[in-house]
Short mmCIF file of C-alpha atoms in Angstrom, two decimals:
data_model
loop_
_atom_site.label_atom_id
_atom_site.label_comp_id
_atom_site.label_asym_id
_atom_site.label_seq_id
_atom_site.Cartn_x
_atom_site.Cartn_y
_atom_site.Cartn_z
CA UNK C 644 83.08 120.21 113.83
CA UNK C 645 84.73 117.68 116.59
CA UNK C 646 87.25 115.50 115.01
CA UNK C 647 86.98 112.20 116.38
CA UNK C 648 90.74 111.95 117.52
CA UNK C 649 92.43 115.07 116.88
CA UNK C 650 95.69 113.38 117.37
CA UNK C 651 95.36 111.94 113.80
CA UNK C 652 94.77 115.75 112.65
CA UNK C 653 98.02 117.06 114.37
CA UNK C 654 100.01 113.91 113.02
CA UNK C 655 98.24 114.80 109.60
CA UNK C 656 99.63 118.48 109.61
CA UNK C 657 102.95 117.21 110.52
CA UNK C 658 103.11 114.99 107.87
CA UNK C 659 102.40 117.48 105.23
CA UNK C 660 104.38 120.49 106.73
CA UNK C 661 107.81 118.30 108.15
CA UNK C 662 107.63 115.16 106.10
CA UNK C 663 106.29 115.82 103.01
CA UNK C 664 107.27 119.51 102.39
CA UNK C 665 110.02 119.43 104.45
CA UNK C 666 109.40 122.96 105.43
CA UNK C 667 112.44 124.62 106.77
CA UNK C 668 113.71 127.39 109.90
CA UNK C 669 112.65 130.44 108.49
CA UNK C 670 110.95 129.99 105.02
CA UNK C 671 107.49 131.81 104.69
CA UNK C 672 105.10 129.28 104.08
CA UNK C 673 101.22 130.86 102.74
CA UNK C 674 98.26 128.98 103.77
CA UNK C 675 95.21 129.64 101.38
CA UNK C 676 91.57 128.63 103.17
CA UNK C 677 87.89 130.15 101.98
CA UNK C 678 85.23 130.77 103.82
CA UNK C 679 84.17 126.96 103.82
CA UNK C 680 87.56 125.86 105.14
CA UNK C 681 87.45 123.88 108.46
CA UNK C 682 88.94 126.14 111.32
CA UNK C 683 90.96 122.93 113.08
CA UNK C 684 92.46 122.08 109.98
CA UNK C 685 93.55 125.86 109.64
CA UNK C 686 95.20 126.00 112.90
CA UNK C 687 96.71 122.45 113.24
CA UNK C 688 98.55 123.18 109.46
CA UNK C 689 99.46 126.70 111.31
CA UNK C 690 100.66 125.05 114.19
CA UNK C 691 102.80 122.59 112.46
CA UNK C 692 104.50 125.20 110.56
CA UNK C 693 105.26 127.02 113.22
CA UNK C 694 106.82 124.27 114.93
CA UNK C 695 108.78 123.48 112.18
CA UNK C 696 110.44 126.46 112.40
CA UNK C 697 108.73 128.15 109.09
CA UNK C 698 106.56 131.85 108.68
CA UNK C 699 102.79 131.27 108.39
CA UNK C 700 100.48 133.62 106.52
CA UNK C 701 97.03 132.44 106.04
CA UNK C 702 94.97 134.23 103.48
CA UNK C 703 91.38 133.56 103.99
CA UNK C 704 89.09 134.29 100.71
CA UNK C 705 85.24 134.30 99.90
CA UNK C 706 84.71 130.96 98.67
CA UNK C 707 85.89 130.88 94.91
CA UNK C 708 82.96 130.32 92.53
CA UNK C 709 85.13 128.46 90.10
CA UNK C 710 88.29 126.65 89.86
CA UNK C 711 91.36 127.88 87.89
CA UNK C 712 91.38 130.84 85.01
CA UNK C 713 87.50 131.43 85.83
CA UNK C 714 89.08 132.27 89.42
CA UNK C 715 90.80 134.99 88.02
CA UNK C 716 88.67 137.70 88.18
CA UNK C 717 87.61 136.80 92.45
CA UNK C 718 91.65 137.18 92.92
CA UNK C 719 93.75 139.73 94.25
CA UNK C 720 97.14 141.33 93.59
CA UNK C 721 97.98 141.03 97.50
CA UNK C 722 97.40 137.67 97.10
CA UNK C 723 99.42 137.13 94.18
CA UNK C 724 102.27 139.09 95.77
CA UNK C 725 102.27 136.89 98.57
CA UNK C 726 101.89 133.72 96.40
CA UNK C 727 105.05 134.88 94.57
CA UNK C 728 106.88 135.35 97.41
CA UNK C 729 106.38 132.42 99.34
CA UNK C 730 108.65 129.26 99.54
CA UNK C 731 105.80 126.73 100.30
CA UNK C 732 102.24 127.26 99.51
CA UNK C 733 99.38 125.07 100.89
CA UNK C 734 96.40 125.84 98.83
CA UNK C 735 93.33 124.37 100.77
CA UNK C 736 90.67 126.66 98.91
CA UNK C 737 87.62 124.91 97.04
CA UNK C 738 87.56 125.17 94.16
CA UNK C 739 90.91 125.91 93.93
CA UNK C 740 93.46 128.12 92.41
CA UNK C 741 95.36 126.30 90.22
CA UNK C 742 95.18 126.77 86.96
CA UNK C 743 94.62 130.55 87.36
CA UNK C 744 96.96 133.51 86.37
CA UNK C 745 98.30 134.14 89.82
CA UNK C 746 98.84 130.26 90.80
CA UNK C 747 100.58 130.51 86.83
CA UNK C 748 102.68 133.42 87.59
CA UNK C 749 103.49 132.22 91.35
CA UNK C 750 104.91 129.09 89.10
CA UNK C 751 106.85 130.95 86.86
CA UNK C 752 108.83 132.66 89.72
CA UNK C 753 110.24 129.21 90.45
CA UNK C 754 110.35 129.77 94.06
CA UNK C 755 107.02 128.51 95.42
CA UNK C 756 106.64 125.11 96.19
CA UNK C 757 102.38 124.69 95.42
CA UNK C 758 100.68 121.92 97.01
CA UNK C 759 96.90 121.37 95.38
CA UNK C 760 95.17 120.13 98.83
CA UNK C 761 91.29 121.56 97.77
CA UNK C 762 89.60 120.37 100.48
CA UNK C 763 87.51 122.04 103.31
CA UNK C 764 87.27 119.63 105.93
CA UNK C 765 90.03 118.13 108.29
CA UNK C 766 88.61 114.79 108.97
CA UNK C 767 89.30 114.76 105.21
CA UNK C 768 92.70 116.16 105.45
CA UNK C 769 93.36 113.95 108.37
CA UNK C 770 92.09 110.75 107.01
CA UNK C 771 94.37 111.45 103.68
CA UNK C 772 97.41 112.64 105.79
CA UNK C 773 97.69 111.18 108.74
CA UNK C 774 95.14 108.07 108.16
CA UNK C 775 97.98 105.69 107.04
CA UNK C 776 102.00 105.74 107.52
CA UNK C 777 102.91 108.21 105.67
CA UNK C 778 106.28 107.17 104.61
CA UNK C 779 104.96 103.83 103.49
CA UNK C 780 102.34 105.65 101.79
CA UNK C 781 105.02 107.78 99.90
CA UNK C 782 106.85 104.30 99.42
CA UNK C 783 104.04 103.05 97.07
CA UNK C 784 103.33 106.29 95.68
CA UNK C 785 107.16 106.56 93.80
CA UNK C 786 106.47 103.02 93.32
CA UNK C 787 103.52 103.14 91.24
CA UNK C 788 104.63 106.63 89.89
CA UNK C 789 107.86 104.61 88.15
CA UNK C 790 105.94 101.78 87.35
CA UNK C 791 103.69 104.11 85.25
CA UNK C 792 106.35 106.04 83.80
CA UNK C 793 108.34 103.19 82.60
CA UNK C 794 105.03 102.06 80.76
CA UNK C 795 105.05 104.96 77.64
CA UNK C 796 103.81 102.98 74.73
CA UNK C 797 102.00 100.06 76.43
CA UNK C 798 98.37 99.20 75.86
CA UNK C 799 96.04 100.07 78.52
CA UNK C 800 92.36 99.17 79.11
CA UNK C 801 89.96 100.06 82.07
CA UNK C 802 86.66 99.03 82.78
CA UNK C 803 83.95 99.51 85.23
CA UNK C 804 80.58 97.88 86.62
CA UNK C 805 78.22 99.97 85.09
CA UNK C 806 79.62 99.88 81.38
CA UNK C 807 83.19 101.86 80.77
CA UNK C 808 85.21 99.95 78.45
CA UNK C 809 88.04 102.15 77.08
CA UNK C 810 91.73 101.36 75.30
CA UNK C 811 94.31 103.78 74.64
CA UNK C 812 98.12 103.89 74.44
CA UNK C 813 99.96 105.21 77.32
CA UNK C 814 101.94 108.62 76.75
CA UNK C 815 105.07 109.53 79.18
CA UNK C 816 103.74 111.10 82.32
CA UNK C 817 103.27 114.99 82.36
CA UNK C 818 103.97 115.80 86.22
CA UNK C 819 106.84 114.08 88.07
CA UNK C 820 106.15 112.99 91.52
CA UNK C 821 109.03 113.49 94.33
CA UNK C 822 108.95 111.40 97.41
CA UNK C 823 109.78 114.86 99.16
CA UNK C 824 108.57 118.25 97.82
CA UNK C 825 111.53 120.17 97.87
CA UNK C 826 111.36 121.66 94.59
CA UNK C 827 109.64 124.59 93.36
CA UNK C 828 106.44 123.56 90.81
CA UNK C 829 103.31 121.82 91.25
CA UNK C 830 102.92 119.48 93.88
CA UNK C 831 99.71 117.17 94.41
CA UNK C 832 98.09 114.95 97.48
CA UNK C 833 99.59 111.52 97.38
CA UNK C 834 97.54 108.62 97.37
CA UNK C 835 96.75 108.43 93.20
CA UNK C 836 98.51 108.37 89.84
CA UNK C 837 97.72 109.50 86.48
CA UNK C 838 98.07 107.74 83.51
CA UNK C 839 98.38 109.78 80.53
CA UNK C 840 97.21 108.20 77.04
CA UNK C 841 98.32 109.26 73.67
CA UNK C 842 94.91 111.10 73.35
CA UNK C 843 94.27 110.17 69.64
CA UNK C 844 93.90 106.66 70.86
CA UNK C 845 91.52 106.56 73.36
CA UNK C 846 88.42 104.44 72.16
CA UNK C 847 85.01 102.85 73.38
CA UNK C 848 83.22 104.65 76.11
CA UNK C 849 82.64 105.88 80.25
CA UNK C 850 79.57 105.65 82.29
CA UNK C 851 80.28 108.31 84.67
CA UNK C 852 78.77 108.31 88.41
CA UNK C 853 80.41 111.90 89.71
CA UNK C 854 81.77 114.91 88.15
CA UNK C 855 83.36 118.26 88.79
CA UNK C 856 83.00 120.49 86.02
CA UNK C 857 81.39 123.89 87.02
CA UNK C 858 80.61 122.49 90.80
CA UNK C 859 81.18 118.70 92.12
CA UNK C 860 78.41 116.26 93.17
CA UNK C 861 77.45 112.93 92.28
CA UNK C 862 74.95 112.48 89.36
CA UNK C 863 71.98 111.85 89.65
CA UNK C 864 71.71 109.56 86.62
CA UNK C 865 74.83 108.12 85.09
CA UNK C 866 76.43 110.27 81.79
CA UNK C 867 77.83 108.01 79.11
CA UNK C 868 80.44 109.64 77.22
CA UNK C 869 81.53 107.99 73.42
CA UNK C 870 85.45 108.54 73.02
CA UNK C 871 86.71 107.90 69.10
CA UNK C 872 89.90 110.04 69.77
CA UNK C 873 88.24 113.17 70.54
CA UNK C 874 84.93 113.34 73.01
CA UNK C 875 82.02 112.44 70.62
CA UNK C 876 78.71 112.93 72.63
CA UNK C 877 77.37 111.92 75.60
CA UNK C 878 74.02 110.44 76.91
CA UNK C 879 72.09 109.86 79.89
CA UNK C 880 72.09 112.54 81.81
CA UNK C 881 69.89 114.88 83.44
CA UNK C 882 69.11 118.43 81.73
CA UNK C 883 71.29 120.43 84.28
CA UNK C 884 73.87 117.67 84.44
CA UNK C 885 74.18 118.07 80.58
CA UNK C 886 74.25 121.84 80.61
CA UNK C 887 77.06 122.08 82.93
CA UNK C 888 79.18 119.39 81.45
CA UNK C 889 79.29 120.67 77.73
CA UNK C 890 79.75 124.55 78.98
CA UNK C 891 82.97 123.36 80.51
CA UNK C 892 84.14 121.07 77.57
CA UNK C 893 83.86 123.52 75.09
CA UNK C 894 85.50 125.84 77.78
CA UNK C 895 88.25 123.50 78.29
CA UNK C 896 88.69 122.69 74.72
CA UNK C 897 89.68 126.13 73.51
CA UNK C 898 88.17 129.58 72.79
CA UNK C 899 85.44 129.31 70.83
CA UNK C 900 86.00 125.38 70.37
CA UNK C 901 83.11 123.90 68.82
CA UNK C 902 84.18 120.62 69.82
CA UNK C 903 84.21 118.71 73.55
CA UNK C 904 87.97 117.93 73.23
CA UNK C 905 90.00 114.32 74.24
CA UNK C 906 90.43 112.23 77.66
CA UNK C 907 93.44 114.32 78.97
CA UNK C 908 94.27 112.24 81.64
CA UNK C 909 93.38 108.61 83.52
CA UNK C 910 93.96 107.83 87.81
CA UNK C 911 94.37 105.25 89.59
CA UNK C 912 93.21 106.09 93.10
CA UNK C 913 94.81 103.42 96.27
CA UNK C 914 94.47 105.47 99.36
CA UNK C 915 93.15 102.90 101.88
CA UNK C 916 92.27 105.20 104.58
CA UNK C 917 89.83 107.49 102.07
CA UNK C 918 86.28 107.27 102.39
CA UNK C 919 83.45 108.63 100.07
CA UNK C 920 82.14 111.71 100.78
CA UNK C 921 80.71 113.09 97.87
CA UNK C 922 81.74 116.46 98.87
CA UNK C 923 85.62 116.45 99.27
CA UNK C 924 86.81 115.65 95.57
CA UNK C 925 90.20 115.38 96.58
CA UNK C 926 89.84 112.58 98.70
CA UNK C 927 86.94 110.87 97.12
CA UNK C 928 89.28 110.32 93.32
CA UNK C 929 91.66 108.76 96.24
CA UNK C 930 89.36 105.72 97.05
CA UNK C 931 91.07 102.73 96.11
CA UNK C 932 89.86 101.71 92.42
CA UNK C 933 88.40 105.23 91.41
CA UNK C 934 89.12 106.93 88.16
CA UNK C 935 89.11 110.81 87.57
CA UNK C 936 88.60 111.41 84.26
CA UNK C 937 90.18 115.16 83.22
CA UNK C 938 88.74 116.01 79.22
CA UNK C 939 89.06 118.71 77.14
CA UNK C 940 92.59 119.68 75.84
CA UNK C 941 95.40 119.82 78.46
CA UNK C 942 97.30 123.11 79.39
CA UNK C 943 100.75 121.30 78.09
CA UNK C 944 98.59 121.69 74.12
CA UNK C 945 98.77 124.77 72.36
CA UNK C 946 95.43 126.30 72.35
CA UNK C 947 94.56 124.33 75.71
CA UNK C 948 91.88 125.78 77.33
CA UNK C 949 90.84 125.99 80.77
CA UNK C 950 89.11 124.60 83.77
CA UNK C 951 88.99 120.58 82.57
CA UNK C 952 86.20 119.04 84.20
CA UNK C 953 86.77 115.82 85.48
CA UNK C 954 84.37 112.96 85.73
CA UNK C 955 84.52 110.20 88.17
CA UNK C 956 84.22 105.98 87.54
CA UNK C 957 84.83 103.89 90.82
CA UNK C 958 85.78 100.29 90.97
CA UNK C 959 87.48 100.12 87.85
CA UNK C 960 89.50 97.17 86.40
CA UNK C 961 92.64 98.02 84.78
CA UNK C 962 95.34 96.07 82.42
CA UNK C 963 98.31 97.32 80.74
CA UNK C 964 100.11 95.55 78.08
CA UNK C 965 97.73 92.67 78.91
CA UNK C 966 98.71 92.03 82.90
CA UNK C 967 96.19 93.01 85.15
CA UNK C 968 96.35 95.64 87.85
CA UNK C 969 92.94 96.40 89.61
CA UNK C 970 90.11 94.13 89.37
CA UNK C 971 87.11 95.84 90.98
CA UNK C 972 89.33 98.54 92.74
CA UNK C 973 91.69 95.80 94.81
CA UNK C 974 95.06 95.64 93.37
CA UNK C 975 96.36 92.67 91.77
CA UNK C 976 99.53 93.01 89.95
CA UNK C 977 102.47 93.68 89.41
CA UNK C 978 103.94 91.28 92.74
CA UNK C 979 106.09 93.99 93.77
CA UNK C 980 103.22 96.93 94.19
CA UNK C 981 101.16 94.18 95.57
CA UNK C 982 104.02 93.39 98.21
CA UNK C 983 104.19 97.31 98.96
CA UNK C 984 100.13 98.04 99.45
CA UNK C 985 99.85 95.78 101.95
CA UNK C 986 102.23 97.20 104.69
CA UNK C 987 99.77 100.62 104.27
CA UNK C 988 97.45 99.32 106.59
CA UNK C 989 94.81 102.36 107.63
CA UNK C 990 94.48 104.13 111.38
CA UNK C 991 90.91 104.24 111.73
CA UNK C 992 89.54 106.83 113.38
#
């Protein structure tokens, strides 16, 4: 594939290696890609750590045929060696690795500093990295981040066209966001936020128009999915659709678990430079106004199981504590976010 400026792809790598990894002289930075992996995104992430300074190792895999603990069995223990051993770790791989035993154990070590990119294609990594200023992007992301976590206890709602109507009460949030990833842990693409509810409370129901649960793709045919704390049912769906969705919620709620779990987790996607692709998940739950969706019960539980899928609402309209936020996807409150979104004007390309 040609990139249309491959400028934007260089700046994009920089971005991620100097500014948002801060990847330093010497430190042995791993590069995970599959077989599906774009090879100018390879060498332009490559590139930039080198330049940096840093030690690149890129680990190309068969394309996993599952993402997280069902990876386990496709991964190797001279991958998990050098996963443990590295100081950054850019895992572009789709599906991806986290979740598994080795990403787990790479955790543990408290050394590796894990960034969940899970996408194949560097127009996508480019548009998401390099398609708006990245230091004003990072600007709204800690400002939304603290905005959400000062909001434990408040009363959210979200809605979208097609029918989703659901209320909960916001928990603290699980996974703290730094401006700059220099900290061993789990780090994630900026560009959405989670919102975490008190999963007993969720209530009312989600028309669903794209999921990733065993593979991604949009649906053919809208699932509904009833919520009365836990997951109740779901309707509308085509046969395969249906099949795949309640093998992973049963999956994700626990071994053996006769039941399809809670909502684990809410976003609140506001990249401006994301488009829909329908094939890059990672930047698609980025669009501004989308909601991914994660059910089942969450790793942080005991008994959590594995491999949530997530389903996928766009254009949503969101309130918390009564003030409104998104109407339709465009944000609308509070001033100060507001204020902040509108210097991240996108480089289109």
């Amino acid at each position: 594939m040609v990139l249309h400026n491959t400028q934007i792809l260089t700046r994009a790598a920089q971005a991620l290696v100097r500014e948002h990894f801060a990847v330093a002289p010497g430190e042995n930075v791993l590069i995970t890609v599959d077989t599906g992996t774009d090879t100018a995104l390879i060498d332009a992430v490559f590139g930039a750590v080198s330049a940096a300074g840093g030690r690149p190792l890129v680990a190309l895999i068969p394309q996993l045929p599952f993402q997280g603990a069902l990876a386990d069995p496709f991964l190797t223990d001279s991958l998990a060696a050098a996963a443990e051993a590295s100081d950054a770790w850019f895992d572009f791989c789709f599906p991806y690795m986290a979740g598994s035993k080795l990403q787990d154990r790479a955790m543990k070590a408290n050394r590796s500093r894990y960034c969940l990119l899970a996408t194949a294609g560097a127009e996508s990594f480019a548009r998401m990295y390099g398609g708006v200023d990245f230091s004003a992007l990072m600007d709204f992301q800690i400002a939304v981040s603290d905005f959400v976590g000062s909001k434990a206890g408040s009363q959210a709602r979200f809605t979208c066209p097609l029918g989703t109507d659901i209320t909960f009460t916001m928990d603290k949030v699980k996974l703290k966001r730094h401006r700059v990833a220099n900290v061993p842990g789990m780090h994630t693409v900026p560009g959405a936020q989670n919102l975490y509810p008190l999963m007993e409370t969720v209530k009312g129901k989600v028309v669903l128009q794209a999921l990733f649960d065993e593979i991604y793709r949009p649906l053919r045919r809208p699932i509904t999915i009833a919520v009365d704390g836990r997951i109740q049912g779901f309707s509308g769906a085509a046969a395969e659709d249906v099949a795949r969705l309640e093998r992973s919620l049963r999956r994700a709620s626990g071994t053996g678990s006769q039941t399809y779990g809670y909502c684990i987790h809410f976003t609140m996607g506001f990249h401006p430079a994301t488009r829909m692709t329908e094939r890059h998940f990672v930047e698609d739950i980025r669009l501004p106004g989308t909601n991914a969706i994660g059910m089942g019960l969450p790793w942080w539980e005991a008994g959590g199981g594995e491999n949530h899928p997530d389903g996928v609402i766009f254009d949503q309209s969101l309130w918390i504590d009564g003030e409104q936020i998104l109407d339709g996807g465009k944000l609308v409150g509070p001033a100060p976010l507001v204020a902040a979104y509108e210097k991240l004007q996108p480089r289109f390309f």
